[in-house]
Short mmCIF file of C-alpha atoms and ligand atoms in Angstrom, two decimals:
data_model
loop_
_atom_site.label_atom_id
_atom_site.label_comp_id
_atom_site.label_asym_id
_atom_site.label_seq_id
_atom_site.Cartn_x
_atom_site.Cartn_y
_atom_site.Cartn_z
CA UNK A 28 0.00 0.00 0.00
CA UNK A 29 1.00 3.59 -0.50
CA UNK A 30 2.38 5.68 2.14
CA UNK A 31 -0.04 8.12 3.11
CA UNK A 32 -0.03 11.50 1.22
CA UNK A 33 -1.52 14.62 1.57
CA UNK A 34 -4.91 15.94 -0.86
CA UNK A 35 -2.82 18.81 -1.95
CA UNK A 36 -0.39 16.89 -4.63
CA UNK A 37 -3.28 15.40 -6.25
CA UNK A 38 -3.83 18.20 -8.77
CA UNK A 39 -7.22 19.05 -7.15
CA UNK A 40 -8.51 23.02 -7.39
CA UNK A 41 -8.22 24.52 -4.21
CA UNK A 42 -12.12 25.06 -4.26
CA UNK A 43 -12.30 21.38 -3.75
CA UNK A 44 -9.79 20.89 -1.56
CA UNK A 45 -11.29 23.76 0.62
CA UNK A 46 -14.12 21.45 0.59
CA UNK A 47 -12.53 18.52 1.47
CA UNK A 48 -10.83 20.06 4.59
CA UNK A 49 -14.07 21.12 5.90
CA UNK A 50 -15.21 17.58 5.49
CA UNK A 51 -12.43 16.82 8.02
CA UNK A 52 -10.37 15.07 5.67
CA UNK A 53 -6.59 14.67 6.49
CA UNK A 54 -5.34 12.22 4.05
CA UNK A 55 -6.29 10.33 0.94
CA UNK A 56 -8.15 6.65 1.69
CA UNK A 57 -6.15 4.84 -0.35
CA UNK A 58 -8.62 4.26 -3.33
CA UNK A 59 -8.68 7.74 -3.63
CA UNK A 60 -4.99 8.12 -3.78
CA UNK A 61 -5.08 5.61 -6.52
CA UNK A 62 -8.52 6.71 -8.52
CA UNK A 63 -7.65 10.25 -8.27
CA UNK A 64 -5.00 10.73 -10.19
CA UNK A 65 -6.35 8.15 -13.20
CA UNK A 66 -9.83 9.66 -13.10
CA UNK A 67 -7.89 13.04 -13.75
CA UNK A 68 -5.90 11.95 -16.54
CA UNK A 69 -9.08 10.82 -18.29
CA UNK A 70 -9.27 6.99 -17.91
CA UNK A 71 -11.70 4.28 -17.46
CA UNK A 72 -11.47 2.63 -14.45
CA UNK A 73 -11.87 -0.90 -12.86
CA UNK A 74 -11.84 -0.19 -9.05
CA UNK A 75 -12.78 -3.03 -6.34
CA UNK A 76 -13.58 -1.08 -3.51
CA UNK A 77 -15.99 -1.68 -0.50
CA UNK A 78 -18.53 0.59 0.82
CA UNK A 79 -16.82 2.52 3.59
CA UNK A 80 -12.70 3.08 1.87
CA UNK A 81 -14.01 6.63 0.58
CA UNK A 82 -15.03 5.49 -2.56
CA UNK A 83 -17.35 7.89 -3.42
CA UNK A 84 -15.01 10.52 -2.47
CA UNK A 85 -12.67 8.74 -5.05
CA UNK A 86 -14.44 9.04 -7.82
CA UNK A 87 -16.86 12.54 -6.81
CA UNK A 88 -13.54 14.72 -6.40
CA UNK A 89 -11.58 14.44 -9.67
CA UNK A 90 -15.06 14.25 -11.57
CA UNK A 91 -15.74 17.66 -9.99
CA UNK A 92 -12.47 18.67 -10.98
CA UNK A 93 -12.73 17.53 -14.59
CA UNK A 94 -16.61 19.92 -15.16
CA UNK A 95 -15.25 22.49 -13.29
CA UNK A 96 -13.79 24.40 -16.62
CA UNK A 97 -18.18 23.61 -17.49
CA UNK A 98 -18.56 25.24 -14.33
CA UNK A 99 -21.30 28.57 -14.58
CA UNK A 100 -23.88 30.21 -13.13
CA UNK A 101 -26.76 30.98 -16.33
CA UNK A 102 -29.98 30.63 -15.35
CA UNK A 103 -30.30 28.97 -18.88
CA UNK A 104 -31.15 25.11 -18.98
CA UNK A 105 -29.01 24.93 -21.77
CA UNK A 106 -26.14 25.59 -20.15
CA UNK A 107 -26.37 22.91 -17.91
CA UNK A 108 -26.70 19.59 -19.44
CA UNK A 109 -25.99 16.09 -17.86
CA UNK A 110 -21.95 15.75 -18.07
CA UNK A 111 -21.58 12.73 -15.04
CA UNK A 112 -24.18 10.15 -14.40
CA UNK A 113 -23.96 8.13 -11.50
CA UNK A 114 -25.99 5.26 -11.00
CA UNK A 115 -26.19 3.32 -7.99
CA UNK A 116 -28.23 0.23 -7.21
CA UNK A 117 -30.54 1.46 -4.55
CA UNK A 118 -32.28 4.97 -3.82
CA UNK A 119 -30.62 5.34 -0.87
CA UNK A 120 -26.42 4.66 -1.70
CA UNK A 121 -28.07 7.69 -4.63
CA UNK A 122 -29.53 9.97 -1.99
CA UNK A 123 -25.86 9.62 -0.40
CA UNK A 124 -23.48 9.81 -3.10
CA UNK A 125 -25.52 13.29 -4.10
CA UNK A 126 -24.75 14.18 -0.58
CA UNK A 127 -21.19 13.99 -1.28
CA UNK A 128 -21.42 15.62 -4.53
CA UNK A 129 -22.90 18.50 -2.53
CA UNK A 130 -20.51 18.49 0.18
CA UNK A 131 -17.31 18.19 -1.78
CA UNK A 132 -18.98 20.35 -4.61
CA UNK A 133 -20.42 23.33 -2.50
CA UNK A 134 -17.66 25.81 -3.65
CA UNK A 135 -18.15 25.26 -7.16
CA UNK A 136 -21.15 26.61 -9.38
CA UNK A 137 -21.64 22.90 -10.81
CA UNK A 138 -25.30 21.62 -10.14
CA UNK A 139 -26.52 18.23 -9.08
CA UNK A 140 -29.61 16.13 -8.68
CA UNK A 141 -31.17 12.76 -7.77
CA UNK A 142 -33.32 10.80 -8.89
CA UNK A 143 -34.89 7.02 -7.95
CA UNK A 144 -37.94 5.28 -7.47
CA UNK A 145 -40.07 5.07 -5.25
CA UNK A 146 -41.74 8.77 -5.28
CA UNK A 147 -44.02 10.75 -8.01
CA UNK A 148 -41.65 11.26 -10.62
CA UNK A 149 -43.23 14.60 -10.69
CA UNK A 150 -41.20 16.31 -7.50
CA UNK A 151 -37.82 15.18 -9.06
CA UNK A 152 -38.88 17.28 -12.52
CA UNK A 153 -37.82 20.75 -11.30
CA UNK A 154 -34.21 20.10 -11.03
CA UNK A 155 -34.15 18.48 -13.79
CA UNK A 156 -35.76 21.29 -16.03
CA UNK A 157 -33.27 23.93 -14.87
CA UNK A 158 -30.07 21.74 -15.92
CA UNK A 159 -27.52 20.22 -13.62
CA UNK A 160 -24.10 18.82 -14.50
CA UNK A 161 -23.76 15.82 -12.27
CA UNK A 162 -26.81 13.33 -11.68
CA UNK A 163 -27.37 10.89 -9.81
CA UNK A 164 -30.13 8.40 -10.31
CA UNK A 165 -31.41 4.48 -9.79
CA UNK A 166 -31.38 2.72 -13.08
CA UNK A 167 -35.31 2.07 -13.50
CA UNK A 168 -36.42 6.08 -12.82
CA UNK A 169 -33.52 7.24 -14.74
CA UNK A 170 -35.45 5.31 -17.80
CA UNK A 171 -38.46 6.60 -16.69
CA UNK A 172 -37.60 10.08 -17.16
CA UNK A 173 -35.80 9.10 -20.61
CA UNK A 174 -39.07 7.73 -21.88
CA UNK A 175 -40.90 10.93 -20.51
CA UNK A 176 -37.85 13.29 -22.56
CA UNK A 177 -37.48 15.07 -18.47
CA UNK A 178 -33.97 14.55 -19.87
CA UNK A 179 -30.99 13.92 -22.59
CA UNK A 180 -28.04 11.66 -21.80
CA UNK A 181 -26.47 12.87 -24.96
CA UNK A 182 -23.81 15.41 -23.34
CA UNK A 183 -22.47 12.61 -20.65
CA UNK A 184 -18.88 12.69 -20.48
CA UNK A 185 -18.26 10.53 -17.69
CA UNK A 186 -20.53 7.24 -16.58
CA UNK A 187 -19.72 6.00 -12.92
CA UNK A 188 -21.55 2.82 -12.05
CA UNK A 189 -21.37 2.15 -8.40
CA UNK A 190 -21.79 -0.72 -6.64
CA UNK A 191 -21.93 -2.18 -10.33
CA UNK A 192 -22.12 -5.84 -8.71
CA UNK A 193 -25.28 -5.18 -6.73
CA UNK A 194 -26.66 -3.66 -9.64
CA UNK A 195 -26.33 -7.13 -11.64
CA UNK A 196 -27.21 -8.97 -8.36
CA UNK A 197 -30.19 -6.85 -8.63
CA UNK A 198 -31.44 -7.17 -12.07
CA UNK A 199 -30.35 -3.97 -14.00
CA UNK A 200 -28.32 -5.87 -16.62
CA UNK A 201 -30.80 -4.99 -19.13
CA UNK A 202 -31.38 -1.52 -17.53
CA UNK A 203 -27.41 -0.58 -18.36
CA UNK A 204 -27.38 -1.38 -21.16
CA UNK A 205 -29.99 0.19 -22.55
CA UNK A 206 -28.78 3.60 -20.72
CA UNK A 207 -25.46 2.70 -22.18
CA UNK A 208 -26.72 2.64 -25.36
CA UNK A 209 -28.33 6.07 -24.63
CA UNK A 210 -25.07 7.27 -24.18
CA UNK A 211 -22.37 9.15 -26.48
CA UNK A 212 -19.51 6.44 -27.36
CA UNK A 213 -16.89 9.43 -26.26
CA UNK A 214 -16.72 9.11 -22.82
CA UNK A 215 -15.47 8.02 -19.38
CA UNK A 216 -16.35 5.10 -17.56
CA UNK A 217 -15.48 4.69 -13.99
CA UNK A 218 -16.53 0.64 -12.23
CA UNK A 219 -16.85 0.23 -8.95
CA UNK A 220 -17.98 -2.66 -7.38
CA UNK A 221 -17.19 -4.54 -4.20
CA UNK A 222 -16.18 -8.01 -6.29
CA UNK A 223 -15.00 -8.20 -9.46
CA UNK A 224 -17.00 -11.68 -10.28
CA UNK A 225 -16.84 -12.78 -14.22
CA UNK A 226 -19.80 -11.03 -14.72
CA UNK A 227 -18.55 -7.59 -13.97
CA UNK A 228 -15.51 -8.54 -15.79
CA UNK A 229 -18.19 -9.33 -18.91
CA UNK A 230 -19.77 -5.82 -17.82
CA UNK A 231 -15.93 -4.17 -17.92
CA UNK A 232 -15.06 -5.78 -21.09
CA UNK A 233 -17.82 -4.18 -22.92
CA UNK A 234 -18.11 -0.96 -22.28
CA UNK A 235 -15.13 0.25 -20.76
CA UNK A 236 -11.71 1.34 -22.63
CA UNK A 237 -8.47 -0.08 -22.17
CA UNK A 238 -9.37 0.44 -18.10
CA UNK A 239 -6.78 0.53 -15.65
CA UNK A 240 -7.76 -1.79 -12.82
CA UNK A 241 -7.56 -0.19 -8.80
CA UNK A 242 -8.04 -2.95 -5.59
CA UNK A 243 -7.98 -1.56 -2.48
CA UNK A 244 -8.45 -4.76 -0.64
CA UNK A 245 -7.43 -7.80 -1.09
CA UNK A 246 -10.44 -9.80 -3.14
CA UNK A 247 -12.85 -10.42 -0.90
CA UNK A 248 -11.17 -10.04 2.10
CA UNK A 249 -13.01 -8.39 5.22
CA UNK A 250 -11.91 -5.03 6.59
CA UNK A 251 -8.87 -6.01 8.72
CA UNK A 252 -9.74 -3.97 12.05
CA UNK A 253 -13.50 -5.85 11.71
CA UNK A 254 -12.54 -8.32 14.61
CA UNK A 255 -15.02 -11.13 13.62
CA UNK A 256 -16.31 -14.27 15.69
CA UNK A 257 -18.98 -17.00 15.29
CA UNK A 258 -21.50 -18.29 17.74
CA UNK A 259 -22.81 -21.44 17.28
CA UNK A 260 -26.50 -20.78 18.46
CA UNK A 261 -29.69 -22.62 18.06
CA UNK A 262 -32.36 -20.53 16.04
CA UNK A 263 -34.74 -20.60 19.03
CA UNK A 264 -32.22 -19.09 21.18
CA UNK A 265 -30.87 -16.36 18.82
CA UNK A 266 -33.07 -13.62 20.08
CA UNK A 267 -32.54 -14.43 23.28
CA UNK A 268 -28.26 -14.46 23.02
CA UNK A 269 -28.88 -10.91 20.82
CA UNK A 270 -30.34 -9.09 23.63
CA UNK A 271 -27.81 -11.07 25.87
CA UNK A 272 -24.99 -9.33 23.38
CA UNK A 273 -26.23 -6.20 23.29
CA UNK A 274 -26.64 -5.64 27.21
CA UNK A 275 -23.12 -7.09 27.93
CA UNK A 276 -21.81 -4.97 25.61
CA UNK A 277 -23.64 -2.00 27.04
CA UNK A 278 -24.06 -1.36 23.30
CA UNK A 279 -25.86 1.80 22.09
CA UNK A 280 -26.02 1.17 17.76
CA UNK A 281 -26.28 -2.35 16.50
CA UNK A 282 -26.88 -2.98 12.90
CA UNK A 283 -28.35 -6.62 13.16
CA UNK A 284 -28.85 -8.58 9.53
CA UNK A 285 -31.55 -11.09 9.05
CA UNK A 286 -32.39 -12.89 5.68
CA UNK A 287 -35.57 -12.29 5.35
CA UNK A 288 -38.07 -9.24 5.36
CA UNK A 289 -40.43 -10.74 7.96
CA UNK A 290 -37.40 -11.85 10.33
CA UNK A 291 -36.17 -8.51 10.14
CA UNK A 292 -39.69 -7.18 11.51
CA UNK A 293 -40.27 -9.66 13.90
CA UNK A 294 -36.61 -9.62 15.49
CA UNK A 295 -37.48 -6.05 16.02
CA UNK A 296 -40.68 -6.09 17.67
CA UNK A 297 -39.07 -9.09 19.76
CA UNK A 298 -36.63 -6.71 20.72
CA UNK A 299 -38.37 -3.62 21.42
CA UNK A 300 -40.59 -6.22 23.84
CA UNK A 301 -37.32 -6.79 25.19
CA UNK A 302 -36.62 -3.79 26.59
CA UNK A 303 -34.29 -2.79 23.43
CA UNK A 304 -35.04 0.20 21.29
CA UNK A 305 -35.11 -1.37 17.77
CA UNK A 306 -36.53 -0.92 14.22
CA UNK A 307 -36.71 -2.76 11.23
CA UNK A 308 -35.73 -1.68 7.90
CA UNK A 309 -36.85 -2.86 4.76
CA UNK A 310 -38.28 -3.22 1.52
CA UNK A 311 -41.82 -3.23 2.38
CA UNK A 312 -41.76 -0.64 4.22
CA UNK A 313 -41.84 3.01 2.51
CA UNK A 314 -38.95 5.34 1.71
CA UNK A 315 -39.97 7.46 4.54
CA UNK A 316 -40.11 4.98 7.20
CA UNK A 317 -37.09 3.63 6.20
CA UNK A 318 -35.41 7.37 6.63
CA UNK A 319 -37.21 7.65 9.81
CA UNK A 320 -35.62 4.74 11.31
CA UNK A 321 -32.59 5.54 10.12
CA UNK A 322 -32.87 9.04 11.30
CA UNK A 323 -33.38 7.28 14.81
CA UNK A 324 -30.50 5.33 14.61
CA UNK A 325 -28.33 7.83 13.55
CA UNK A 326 -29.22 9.95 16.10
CA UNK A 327 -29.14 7.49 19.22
CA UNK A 328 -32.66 6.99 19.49
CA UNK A 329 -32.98 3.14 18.40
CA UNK A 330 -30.13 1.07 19.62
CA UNK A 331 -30.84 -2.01 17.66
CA UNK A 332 -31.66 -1.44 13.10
CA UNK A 333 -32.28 -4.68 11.83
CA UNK A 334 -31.41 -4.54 8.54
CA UNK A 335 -31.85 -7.21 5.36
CA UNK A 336 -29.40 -7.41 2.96
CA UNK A 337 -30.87 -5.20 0.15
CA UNK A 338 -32.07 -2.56 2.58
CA UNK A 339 -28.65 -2.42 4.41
CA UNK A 340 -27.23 -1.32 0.53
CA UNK A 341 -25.27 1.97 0.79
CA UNK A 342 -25.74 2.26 4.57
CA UNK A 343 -23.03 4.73 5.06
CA UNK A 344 -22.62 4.24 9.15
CA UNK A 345 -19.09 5.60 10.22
CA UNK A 346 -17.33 3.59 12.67
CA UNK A 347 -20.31 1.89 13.51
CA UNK A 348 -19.36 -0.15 17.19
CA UNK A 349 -20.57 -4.00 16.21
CA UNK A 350 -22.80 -5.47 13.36
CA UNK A 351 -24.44 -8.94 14.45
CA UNK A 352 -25.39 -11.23 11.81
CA UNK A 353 -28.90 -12.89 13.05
CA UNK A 354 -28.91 -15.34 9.85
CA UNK A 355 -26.09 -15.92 7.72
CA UNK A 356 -26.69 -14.68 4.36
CA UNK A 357 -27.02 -16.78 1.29
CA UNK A 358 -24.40 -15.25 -0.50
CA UNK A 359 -21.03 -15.35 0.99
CA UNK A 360 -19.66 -12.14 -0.88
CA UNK A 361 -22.89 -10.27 1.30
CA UNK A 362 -21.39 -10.76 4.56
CA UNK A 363 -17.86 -8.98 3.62
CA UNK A 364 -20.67 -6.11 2.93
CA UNK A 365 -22.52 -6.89 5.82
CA UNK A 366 -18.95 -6.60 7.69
CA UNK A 367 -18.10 -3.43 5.94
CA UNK A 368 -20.55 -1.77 7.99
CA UNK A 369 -18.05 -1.54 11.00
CA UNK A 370 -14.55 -0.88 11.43
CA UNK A 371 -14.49 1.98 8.78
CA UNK A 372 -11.98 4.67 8.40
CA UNK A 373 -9.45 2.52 11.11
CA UNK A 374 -11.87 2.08 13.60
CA UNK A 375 -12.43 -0.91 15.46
CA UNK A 376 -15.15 -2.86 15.19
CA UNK A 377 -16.87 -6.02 15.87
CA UNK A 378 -19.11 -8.46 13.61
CA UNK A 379 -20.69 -11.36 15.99
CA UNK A 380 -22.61 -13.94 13.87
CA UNK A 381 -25.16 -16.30 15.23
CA UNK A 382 -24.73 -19.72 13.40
CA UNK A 383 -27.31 -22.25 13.83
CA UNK A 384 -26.03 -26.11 12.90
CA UNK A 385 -28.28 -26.08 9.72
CA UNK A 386 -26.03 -22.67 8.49
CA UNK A 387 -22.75 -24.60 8.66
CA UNK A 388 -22.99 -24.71 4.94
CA UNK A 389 -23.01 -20.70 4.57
CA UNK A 390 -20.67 -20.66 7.41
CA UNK A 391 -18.43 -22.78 5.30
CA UNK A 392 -18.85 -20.74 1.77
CA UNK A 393 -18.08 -17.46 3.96
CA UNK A 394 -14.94 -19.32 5.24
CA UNK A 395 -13.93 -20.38 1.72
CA UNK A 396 -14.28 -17.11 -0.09
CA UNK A 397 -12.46 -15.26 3.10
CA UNK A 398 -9.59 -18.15 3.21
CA UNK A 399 -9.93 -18.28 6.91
CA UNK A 400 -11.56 -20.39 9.61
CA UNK A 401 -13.18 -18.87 12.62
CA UNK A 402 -13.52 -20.70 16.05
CA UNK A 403 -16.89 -21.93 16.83
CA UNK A 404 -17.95 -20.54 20.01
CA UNK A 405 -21.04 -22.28 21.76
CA UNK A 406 -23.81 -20.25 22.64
CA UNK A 407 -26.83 -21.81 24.02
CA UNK A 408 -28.32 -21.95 27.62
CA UNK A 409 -27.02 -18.32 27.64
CA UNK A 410 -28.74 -16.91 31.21
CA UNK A 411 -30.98 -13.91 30.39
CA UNK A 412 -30.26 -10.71 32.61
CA UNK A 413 -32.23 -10.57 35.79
CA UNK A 414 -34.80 -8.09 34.87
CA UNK A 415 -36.02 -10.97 32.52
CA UNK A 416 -38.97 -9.66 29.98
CA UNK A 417 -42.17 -11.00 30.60
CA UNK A 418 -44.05 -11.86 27.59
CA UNK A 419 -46.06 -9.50 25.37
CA UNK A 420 -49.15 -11.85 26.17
CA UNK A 421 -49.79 -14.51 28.15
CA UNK A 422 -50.77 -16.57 25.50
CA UNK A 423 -47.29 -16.20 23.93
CA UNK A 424 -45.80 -18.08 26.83
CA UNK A 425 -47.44 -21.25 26.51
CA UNK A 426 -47.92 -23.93 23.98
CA UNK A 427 -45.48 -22.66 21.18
CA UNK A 428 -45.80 -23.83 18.42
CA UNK A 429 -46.13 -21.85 15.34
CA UNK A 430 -43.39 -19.84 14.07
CA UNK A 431 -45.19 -16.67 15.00
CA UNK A 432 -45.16 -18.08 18.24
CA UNK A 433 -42.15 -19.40 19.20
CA UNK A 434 -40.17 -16.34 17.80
CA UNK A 435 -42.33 -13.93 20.59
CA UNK A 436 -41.49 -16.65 23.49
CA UNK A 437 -40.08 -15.60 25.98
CA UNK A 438 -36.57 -16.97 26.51
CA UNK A 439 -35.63 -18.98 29.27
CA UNK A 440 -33.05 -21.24 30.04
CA UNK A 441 -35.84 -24.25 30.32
CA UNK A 442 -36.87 -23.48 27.12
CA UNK A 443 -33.57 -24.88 26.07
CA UNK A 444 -33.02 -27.18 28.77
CA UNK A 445 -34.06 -30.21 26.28
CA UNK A 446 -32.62 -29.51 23.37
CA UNK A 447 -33.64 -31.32 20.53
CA UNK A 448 -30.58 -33.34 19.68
CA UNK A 449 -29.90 -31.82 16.38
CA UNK A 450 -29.26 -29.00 18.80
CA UNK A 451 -25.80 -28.04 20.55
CA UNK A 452 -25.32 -29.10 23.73
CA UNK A 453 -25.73 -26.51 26.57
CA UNK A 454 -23.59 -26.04 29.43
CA UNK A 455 -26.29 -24.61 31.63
CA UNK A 456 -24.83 -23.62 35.57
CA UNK A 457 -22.13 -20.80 33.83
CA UNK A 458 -24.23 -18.77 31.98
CA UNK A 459 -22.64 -15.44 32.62
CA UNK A 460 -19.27 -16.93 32.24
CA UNK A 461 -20.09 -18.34 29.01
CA UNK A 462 -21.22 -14.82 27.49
CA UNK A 463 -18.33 -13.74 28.63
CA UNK A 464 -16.30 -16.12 27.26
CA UNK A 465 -18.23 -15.93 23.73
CA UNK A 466 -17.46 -12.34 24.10
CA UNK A 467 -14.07 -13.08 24.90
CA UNK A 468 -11.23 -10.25 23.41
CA UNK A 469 -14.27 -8.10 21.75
CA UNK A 470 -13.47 -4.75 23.30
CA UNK A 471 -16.28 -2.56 24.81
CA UNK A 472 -18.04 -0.34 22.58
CA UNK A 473 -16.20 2.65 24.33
CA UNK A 474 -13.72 3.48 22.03
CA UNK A 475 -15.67 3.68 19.40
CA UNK A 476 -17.30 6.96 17.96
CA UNK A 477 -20.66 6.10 17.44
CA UNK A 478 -22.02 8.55 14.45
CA UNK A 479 -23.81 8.35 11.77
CA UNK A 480 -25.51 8.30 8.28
CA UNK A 481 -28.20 6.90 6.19
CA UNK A 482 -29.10 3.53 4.35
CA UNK A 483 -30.96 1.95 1.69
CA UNK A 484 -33.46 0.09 -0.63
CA UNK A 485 -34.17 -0.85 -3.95
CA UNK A 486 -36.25 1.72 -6.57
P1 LIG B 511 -17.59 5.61 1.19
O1 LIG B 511 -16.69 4.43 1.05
O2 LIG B 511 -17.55 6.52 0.04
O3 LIG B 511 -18.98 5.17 1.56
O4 LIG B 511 -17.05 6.49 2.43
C1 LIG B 511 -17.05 6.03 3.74
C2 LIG B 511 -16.88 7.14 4.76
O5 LIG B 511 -15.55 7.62 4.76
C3 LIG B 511 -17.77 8.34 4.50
O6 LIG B 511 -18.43 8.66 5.69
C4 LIG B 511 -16.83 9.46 4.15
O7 LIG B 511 -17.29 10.68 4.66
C5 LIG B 511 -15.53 9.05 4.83
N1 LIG B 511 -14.33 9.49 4.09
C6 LIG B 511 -14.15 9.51 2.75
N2 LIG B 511 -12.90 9.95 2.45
C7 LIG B 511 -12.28 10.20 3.62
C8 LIG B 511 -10.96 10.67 3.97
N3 LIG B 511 -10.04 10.94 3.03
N4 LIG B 511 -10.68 10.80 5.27
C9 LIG B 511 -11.60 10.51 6.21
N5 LIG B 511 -12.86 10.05 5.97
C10 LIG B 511 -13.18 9.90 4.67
#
């Protein structure tokens, strides 16, 4: 890796760098002290970076730089045509990356907008009729205002696809390409994706030029100060070891990843009932709810977001303490993302994930792609804390069968007492002592800033 260097020798006007200082930025991330540089001499651009190395800084500061001679202040439309498109895979990694075209843009007359799904296609008109230079958009709206001529993609001199592999994990293939066709030949094409799997090699190999490839991690490797462990925990008793976690810990923002929509909702209702401030977000639930939560979060006010994999997209969270994986995910290369979430910038952080025997598989595809084994740590007949929460109903308590049921039953260490035998054996008489030692070496939230930003979900 590069020895750290300062913004100043990266050829950037000094009405970006004043920017950047007020940002707080010291140094280059080292994606931007490789993108930089390239993006200003003009070339396309392969670069396998993960949410959270400053990649949008990487590729939003020399773009700035290269409109700024397009930079002016006419009131007429003309005058302000779409030069950089940015398309992201999710409304909410758009909302942000136009964030940080307005922060690192805000001393420079260039104008930007964003657009995605999910609202009346009428509010994002405006902007759009008075011209900006850089815009941001969600593949499916972008097409929508195409087909209703709200705007021309003829003057685009530079194309940045971000999070390119999500978009193909999502479904845009057929989306990009038909904005690529809409697109003048003469251009710039910066890639950025978290993986560079064959199919975003196929995606490279056809419509970029001659790129120059940029890793800023090794493939697929998890953010090094992400200090990760594995609890092997029965699915009935996850709940019941997450509110365990998150009272030892004393923690105050979890980011907590199920598989599946209704998990996600549940495990937060469970929670609240637990005497843990928690929300849920995903996609069924609308773009403002999902801001709301997130605006909670953020702020201090929910302690626990439960999160699926799509909605978690673009989360920007800065040094968030400890992300706990509820279910493994599916796809191995989503819990490097799901990682990603904490330890940013240097900071420290923690990923805990609760593995029940029947995700051994996953647990084993994770290990694979990451070329590393983790320790299985046994978590079952975990002791709940003395102020033990009663259950929502009484009904609830008794005869649990249904899922429904079982996931609002109260825990106790009887209801684990009898494990069926598929299950792990418990160790019941050292409860404490085992959380502790499944906790063992994770440091204390306390050293970790706890601030924040916003999320995600599809258009
Ligand atoms: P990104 O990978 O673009 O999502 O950025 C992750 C976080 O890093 C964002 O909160 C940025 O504000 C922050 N960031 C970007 N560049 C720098 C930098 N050079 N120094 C410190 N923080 C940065």
């Amino acid at each position: 890796m590069n020895e750290p260097i300062s913004f100043d020798v990266l050829g950037l006007d000094p009405l970006i760098l004043q920017a950047v200082a007020e940002a707080g930025y010291t140094v280059p991330t080292p994606i931007q002290q490789q993108a930089i540089p390239l993006v200003l001499e003009g070339r396309d651009l392969m670069a396998m970076a993960q949410t959270g190395t400053g990649k949008t800084a990487a590729f939003t500061l020399p773009v700035l730089q290269r409109l700024l001679p397009h930079a002016n202040t006419s009131a007429s439309p003309a005058r302000h045509p779409i030069r950089a498109l940015v398309l992201t895979p999710t409304r909410e990694l758009a909302i942000q990356v136009q964030e940080s075209v307005q922060t690192y843009g805000k001393h420079v007359p260039l104008r930007s907008a964003v657009v995605f799904g999910g609202v009346d296609i009428k509010t994002q008109l405006p902007d759009l009729t008075k011209g900006v230079e850089i815009l941001v958009a969600t593949p499916g709206r972008l097409l929508d205002h195409v087909e209703s001529r709200n705007l021309r993609l003829n003057q685009v001199q530079v194309l940045i696809l971000d999070e390119a592999d999500r978009m193909l994990d999502m479904g845009f293939l057929p989306d990009l390409k038909r904005i690529l066709s809409l697109l003048p030949r003469q251009r710039q094409t910066l890639l950025f994706s978290a993986t560079f799997s064959d199919e975003i090699k196929r995606l490279a190999h056809d419509f970029l030029q001659n790129p120059v490839t940029v890793e800023v991690a090794r493939r697929n490797t998890a953010a090094e100060t992400v200090q990760q462990s594995v609890l092997m925990v029965a699915s009935d008793d996850k709940r019941a070891v997450l509110g365990d976690i998150i009272r030892s810990r004393g923690a105050r923002q979890v980011l907590v990843f199920t598989r599946t929509k209704l998990m996600a909702a549940r495990l937060a209702r469970y929670l609240e009932r637990d005497g843990i401030s928690a929300d849920a977000i995903h996609g069924d639930k609308s773009q403002q709810e999902r801001l709301k939560a997130l605006e909670a979060f953020k702020e201090g006010r929910i302690t626990a977001l439960v999160a699926t994999d799509v909605a978690a997209r673009g989360l920007d969270i800065d040094q968030l303490p400890l992300v706990v994986n509820y279910e493994l995910p599916p796809n191995a290369e989503d819990y490097v993302h799901r990682i990603g979430r904490t330890g940013r910038a240097g900071a420290r952080g923690a990923a805990i994930s609760l593995v029940d025997p029947d995700e051994e598989r996953l647990l084993k595809d994770i290990e694979k792609l990451l070329k590393r084994e983790f320790p299985r740590e046994r978590a079952g007949g975990v002791a709940r804390s003395p102020e033990s929460r009663k259950p929502a109903t009484a009904d609830r308590s008794k005869n649990v069968t249904t899922e429904e049921e079982w996931f609002y039953k109260p825990y106790q260490p009887s209801d684990v007492a009898e494990p069926p035998k598929e299950r792990l054996p418990l160790r019941p008489g050292k409860p404490k002592k085992q959380v502790a030692a499944l906790l063992g070496g994770l440091k204390p939230d306390s050293g970790n800033v706890e601030s924040h930003s916003d999320e995600t979900q599809r258009l």
